[in-house]
PDB file of C-alpha atoms and ligand atoms in Angstrom:
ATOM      1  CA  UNK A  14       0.000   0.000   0.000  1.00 95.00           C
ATOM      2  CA  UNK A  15       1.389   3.397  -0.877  1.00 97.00           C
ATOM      3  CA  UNK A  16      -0.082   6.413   1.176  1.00 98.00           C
ATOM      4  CA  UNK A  17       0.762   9.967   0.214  1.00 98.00           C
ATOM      5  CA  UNK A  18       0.296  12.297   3.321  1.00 98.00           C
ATOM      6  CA  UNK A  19       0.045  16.142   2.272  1.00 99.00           C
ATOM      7  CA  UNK A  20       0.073  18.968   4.667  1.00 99.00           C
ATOM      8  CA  UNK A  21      -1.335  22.702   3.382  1.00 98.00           C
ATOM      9  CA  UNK A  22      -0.521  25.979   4.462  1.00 98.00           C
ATOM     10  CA  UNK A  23       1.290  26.941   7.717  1.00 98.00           C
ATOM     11  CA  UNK A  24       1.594  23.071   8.675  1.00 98.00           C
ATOM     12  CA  UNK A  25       5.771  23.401   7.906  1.00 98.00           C
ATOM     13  CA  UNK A  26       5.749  25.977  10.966  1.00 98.00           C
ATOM     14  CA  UNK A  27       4.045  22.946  13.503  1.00 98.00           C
ATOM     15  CA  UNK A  28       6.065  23.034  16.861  1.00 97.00           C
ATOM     16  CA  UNK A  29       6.681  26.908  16.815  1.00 98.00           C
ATOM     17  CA  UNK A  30       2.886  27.629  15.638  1.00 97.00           C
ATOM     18  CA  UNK A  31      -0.016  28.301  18.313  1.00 97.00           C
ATOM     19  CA  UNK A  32       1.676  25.536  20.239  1.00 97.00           C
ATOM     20  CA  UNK A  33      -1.312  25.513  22.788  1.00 96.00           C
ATOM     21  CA  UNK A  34      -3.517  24.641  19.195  1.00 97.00           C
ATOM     22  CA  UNK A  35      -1.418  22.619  17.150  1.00 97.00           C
ATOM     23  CA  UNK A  36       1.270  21.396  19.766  1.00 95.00           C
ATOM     24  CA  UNK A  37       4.793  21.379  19.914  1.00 96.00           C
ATOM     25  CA  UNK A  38       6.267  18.479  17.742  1.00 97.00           C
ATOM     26  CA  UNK A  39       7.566  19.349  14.310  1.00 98.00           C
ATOM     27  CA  UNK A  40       5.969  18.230  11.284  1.00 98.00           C
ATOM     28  CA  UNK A  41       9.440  16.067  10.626  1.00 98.00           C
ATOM     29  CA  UNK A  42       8.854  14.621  14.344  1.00 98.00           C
ATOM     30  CA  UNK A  43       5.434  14.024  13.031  1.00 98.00           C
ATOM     31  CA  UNK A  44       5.948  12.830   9.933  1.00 98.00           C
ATOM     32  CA  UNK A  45       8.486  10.020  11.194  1.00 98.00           C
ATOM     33  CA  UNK A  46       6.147   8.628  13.864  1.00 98.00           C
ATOM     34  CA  UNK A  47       3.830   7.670  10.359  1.00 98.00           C
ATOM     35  CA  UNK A  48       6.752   6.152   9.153  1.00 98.00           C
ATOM     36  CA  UNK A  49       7.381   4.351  11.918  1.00 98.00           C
ATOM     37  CA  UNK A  50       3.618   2.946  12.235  1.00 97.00           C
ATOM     38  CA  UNK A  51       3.289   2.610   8.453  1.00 97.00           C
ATOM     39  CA  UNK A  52       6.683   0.349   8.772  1.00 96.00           C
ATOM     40  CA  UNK A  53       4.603  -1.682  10.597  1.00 94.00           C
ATOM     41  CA  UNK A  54       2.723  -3.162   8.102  1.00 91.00           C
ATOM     42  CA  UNK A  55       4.578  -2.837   5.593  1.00 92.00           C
ATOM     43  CA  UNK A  56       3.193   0.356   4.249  1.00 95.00           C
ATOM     44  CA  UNK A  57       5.004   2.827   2.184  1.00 97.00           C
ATOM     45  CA  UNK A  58       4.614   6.746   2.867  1.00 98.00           C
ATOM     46  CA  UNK A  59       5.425   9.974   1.250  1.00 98.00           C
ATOM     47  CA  UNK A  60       5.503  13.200   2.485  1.00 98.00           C
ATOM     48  CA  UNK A  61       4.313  16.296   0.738  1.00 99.00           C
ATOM     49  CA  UNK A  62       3.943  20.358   2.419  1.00 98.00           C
ATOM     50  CA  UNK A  63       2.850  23.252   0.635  1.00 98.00           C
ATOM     51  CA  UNK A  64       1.566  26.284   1.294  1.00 98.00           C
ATOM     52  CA  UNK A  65       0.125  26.816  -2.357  1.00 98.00           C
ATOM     53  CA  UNK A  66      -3.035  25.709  -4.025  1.00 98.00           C
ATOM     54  CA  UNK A  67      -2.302  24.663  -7.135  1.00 98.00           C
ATOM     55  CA  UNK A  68       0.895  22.824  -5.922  1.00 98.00           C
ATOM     56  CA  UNK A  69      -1.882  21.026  -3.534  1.00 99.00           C
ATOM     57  CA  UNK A  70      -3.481  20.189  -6.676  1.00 98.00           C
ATOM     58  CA  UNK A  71      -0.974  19.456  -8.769  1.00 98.00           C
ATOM     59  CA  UNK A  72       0.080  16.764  -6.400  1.00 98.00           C
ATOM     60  CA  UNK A  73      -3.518  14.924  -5.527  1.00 98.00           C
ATOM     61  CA  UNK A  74      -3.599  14.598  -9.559  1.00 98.00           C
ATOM     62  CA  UNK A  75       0.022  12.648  -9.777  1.00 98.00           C
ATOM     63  CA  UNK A  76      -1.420  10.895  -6.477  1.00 98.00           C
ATOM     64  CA  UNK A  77      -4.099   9.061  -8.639  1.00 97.00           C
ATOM     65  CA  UNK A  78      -1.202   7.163 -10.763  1.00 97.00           C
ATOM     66  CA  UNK A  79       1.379   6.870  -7.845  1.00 97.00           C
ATOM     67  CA  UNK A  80      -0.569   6.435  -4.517  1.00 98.00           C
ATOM     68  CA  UNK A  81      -3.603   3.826  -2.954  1.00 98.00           C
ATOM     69  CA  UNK A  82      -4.659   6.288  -0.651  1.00 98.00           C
ATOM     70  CA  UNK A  83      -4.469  10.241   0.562  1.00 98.00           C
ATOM     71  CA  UNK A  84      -3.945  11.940   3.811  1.00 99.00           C
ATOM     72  CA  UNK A  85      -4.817  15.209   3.470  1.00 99.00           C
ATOM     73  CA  UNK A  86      -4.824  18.217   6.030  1.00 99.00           C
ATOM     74  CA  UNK A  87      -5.314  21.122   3.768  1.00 99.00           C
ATOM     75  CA  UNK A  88      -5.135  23.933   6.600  1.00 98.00           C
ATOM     76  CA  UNK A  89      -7.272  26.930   6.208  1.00 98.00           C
ATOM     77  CA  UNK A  90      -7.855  25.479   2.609  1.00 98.00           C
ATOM     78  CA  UNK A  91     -10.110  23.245   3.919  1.00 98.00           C
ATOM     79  CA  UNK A  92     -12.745  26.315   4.615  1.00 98.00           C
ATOM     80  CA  UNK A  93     -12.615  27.982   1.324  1.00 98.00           C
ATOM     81  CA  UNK A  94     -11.266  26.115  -1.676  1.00 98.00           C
ATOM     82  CA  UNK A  95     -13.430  24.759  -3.808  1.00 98.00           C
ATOM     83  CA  UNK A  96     -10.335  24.099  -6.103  1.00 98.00           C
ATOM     84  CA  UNK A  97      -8.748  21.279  -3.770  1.00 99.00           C
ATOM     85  CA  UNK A  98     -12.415  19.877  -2.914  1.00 98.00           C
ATOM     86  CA  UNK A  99     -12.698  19.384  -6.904  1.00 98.00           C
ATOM     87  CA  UNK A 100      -9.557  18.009  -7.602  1.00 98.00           C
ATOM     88  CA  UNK A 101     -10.236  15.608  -4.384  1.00 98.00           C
ATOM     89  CA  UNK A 102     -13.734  14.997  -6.597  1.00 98.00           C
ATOM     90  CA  UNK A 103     -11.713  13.756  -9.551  1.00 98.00           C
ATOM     91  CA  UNK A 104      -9.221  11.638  -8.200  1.00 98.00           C
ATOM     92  CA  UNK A 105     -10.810   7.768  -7.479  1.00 93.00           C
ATOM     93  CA  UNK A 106      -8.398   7.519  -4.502  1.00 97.00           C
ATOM     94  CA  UNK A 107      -9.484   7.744  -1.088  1.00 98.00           C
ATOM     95  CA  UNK A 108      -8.536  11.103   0.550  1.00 98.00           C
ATOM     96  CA  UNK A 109      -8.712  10.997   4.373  1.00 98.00           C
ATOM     97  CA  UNK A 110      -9.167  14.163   5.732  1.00 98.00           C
ATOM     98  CA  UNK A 111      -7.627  15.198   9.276  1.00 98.00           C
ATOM     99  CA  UNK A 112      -7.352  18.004  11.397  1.00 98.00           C
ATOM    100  CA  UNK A 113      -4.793  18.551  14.396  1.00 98.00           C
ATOM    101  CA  UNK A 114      -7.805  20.338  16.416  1.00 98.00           C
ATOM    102  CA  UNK A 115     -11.209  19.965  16.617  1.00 98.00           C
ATOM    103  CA  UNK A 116     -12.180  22.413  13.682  1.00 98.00           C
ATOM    104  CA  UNK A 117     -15.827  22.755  15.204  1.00 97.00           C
ATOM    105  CA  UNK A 118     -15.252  23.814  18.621  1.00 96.00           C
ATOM    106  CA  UNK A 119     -13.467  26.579  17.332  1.00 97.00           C
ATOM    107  CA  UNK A 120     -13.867  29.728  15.207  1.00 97.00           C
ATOM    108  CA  UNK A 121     -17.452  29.938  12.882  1.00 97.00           C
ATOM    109  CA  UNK A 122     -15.336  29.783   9.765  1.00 97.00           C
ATOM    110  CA  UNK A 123     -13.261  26.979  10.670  1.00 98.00           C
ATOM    111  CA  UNK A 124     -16.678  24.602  10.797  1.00 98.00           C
ATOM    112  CA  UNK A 125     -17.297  24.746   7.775  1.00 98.00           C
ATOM    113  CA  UNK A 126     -15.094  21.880   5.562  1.00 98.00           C
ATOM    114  CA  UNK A 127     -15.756  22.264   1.519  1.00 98.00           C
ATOM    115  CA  UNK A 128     -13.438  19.454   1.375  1.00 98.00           C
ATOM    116  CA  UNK A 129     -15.620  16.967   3.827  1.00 98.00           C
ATOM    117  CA  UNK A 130     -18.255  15.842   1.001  1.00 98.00           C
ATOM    118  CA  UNK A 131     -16.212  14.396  -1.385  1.00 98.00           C
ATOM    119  CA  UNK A 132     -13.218  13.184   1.075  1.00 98.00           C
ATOM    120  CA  UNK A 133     -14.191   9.736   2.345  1.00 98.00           C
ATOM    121  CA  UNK A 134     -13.628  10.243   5.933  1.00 98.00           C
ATOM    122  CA  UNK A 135     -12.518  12.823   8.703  1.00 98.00           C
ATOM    123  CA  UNK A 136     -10.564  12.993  12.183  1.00 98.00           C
ATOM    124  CA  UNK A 137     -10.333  15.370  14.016  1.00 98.00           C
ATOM    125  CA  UNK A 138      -9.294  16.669  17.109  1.00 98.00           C
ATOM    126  CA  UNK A 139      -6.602  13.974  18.142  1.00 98.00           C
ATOM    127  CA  UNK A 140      -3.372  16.081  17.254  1.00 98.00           C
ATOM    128  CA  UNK A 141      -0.566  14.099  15.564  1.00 98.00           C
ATOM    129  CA  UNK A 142      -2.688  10.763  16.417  1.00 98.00           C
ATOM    130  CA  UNK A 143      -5.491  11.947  13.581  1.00 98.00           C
ATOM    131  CA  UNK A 144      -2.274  11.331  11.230  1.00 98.00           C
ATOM    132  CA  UNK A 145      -1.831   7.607  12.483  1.00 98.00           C
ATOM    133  CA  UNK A 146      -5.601   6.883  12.662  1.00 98.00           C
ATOM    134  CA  UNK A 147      -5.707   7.928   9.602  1.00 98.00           C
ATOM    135  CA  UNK A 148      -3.301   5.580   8.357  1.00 98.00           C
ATOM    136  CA  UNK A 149      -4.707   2.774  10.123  1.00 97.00           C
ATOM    137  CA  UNK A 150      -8.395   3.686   8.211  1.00 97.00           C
ATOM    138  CA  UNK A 151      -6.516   3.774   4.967  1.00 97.00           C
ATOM    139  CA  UNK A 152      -5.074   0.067   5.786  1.00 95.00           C
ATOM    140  CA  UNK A 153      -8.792  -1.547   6.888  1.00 95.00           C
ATOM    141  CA  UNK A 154     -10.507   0.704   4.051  1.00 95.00           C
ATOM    142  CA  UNK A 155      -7.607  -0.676   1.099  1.00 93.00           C
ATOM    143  CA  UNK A 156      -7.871  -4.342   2.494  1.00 86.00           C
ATOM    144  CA  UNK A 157      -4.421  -4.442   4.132  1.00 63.00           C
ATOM    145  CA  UNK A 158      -4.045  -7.550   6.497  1.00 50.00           C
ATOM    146  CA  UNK A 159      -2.924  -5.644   9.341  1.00 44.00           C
TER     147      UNK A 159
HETATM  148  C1  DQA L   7      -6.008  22.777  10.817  1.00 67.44           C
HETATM  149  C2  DQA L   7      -7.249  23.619  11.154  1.00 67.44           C
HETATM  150  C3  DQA L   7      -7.402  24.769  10.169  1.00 67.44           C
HETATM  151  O1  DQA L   7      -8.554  25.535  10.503  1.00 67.44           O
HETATM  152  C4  DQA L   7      -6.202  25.664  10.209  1.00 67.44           C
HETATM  153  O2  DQA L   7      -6.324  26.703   9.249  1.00 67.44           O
HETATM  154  C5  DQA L   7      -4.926  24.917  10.052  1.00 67.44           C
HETATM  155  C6  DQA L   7      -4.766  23.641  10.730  1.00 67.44           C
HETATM  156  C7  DQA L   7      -5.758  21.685  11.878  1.00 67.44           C
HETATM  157  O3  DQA L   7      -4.956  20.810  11.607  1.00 67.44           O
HETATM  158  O4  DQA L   7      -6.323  21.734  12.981  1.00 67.44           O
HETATM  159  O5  DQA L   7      -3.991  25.397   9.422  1.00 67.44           O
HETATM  160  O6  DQA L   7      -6.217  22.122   9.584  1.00 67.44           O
END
């Protein structure tokens, strides 16, 4: 099973951003605890950050040759663009979507996803865990044995 994890906007600055929001681990820190689960089973990972749309984009579209399986927390994306909600729309992949917080029990704007209708799934609220749960849906969801 390959699983491409993408972080949006802002994500790169996890550890030194709103630390009482998002934490205080790095995204590398992050990002190698899902290697270190997806080891587990076998599974292989890559890692993409931007903090651009289209390069979002452009990478969900090469995801639908290369990957099984997205990971997707698009940042502040997630409220507004209705780009990255249709490229997630034309991709037959699954695309997981995941939040560090709990995007509802925060500000009006942030409760609204356009991404959540066509995305398959979403956690939320767990931190770095959403990342690995995430990971572990993908692996049930793509038949992986374990
Ligand atoms: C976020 C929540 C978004 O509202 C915010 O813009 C982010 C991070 C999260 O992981 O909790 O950048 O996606």
């Amino acid at each position: 099973m390959k699983i491409l994890v993408v972080n949006g906007p802002n994500l790169n600055l996890l550890g030194e951003r709103e630390p009482n929001i998002y934490g205080n681990e790095t995204l590398g820190s992050i990002n190698a605890e899902i290697t270190a689960e997806a080891e587990k089973t076998g599974c292989s990972v890559e890692f993409f950050q931007s903090n651009s749309e289209g390069a979002i984009i452009d990478k969900l579209h090469e995801a639908r040759l290369t990957s099984d399986g997205v990971i997707l927390n698009a940042g502040a994306y997630t409220h507004y663009s209705y780009a990255i909600r249709d490229a997630i729309a034309a991709i037959k992949i699954p695309v997981i979507e995941v939040h560090l917080s709990n995007i509802d029990g925060r500000d009006e704007f942030r409760k609204i996803s356009v991404i959540a209708p066509v995305c398959r799934g979403r956690i939320m609220g767990f931190g770095k865990y959403g990342y690995i749960l995430a990971l572990k849906s993908l692996g049930m969801l793509l038949g992986d044995k374990n």
